[in-house]
Short mmCIF file of C-alpha atoms in Angstrom, two decimals:
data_model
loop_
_atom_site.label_atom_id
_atom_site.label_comp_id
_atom_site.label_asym_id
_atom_site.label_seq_id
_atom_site.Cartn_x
_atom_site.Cartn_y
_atom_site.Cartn_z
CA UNK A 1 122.63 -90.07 5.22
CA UNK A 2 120.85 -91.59 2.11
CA UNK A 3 119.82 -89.33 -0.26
CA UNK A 4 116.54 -90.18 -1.81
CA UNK A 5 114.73 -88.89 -5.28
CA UNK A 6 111.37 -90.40 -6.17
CA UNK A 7 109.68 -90.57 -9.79
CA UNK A 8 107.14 -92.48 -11.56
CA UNK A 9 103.97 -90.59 -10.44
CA UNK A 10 101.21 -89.28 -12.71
CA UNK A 11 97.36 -89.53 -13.27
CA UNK A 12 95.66 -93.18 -13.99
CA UNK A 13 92.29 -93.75 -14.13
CA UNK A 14 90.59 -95.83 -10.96
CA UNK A 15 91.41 -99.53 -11.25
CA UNK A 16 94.21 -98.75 -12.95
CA UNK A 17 98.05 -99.09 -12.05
CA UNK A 18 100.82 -97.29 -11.83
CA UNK A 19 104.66 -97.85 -10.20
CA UNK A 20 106.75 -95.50 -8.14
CA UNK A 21 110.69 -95.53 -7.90
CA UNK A 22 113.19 -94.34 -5.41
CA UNK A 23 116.48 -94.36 -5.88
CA UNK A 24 118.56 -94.15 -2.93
CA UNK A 25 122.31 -92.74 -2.63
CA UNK A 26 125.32 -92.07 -0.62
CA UNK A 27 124.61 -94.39 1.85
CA UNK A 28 124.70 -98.00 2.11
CA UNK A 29 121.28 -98.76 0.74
CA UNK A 30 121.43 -102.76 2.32
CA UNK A 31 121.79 -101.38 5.62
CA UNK A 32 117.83 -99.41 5.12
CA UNK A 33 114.79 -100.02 6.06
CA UNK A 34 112.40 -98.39 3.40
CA UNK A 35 109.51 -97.19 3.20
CA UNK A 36 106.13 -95.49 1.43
CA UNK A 37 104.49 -93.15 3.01
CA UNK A 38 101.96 -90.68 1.65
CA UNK A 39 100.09 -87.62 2.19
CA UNK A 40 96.54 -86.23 0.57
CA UNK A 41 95.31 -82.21 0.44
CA UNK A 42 94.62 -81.49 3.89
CA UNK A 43 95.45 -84.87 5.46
CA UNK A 44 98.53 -85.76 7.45
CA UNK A 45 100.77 -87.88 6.40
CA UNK A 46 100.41 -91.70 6.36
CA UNK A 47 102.40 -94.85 6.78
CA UNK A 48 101.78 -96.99 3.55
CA UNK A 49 104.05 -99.66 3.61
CA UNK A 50 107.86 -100.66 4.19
CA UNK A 51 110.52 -103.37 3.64
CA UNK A 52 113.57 -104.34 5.16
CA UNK A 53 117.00 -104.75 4.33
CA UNK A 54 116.31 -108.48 3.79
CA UNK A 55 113.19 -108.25 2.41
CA UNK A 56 110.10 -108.45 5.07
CA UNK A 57 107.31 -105.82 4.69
CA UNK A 58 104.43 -104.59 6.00
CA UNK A 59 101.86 -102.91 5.28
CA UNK A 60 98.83 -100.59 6.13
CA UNK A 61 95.64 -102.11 5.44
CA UNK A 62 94.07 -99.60 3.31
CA UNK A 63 96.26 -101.21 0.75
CA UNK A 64 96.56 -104.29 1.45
CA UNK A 65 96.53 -106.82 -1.42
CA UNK A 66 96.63 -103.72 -4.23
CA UNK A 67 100.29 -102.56 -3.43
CA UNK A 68 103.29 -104.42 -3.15
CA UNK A 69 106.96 -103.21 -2.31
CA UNK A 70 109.81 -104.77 -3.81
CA UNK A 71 113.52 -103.07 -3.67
CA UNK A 72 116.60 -104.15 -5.69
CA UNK A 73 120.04 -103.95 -3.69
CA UNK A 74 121.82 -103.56 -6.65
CA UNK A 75 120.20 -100.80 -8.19
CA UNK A 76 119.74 -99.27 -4.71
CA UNK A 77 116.51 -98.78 -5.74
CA UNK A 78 112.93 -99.22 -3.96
CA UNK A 79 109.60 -99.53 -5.60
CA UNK A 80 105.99 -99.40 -5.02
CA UNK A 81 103.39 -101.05 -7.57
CA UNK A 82 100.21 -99.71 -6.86
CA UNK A 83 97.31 -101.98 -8.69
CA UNK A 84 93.44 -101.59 -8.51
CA UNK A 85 93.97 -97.58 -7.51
CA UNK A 86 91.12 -95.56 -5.79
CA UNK A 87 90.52 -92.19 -5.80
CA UNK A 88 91.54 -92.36 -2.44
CA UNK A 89 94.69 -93.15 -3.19
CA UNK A 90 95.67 -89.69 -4.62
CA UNK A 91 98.10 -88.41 -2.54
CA UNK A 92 102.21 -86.95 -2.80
CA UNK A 93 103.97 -90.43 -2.38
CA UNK A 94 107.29 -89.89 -0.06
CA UNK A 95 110.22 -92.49 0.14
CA UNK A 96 111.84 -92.64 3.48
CA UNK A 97 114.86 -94.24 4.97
CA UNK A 98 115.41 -95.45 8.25
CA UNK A 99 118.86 -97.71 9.65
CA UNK A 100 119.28 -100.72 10.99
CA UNK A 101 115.66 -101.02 12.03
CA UNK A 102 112.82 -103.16 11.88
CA UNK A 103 110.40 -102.45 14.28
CA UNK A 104 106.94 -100.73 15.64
CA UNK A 105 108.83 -97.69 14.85
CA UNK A 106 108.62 -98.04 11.05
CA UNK A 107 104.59 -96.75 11.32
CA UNK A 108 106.02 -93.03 12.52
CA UNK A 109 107.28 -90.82 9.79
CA UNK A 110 109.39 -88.89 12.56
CA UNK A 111 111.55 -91.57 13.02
CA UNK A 112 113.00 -91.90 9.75
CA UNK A 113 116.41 -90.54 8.34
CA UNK A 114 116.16 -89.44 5.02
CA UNK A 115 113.28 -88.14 2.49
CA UNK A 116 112.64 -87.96 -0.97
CA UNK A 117 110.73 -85.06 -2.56
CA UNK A 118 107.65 -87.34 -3.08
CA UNK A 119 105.72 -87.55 -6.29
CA UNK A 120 102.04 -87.15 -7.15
CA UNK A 121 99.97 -89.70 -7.59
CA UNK A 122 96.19 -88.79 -9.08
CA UNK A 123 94.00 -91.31 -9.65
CA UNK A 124 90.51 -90.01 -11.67
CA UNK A 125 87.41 -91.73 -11.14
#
């Protein structure tokens, strides 16, 4: 299994940005799907977005057109830039793995592989 470690989190002001990181190892990153998922105090935990090995993604619509997921085969590395942040958006970011899969599946955190940590995100209004 991939192992995942987030960073990049912190506290931005609303309308503000801020990018997340996840760099993935010990697995053979091309062969991931990845994804964003996020939870807020006393919520449960949401699908936010994902990409494939080859690029597609998708994303929930609370943030669509503000976020955008890239990833870097190379650097084994995933990334989330968040733009035009709410206060809603405060949450612990997670990176998640899933392999050899690109399907209705990606929306359910119980299907995927591997976790990161997560980070905060805290955006003040």
């Amino acid at each position: 299994q991939v192992v995942l470690v987030e960073s990049g989190g912190g506290l931005v002001q609303a309308g503000g940005s801020l990018r997340v990181s996840c760099a993935a190892s010990g697995g053979t990153f091309n062969d991931y799907t990845m994804a964003w998922f996020r939870q807020a105090p006393g919520k449960e935990r949401e699908f936010v977005t994902a990409i494939s090995w080859s690029g597609g993604s998708l994303y929930a619509d609370s943030v669509k057109g503000r976020f955008i997921i890239s990833r870097d085969n190379v650097k084994n590395t995933v990334y989330l830039q968040m733009n035009s942040l709410k206060p809603e958006d405060t949450a612990v970011y997670y990176c998640a793995a899933i392999r050899l899969y690109w399907g209705y599946r990606i929306f359910r955190d119980s299907e995927y592989e591997s976790w990161g940590q997560g980070t905060q995100v805290t955006v003040s209004s």
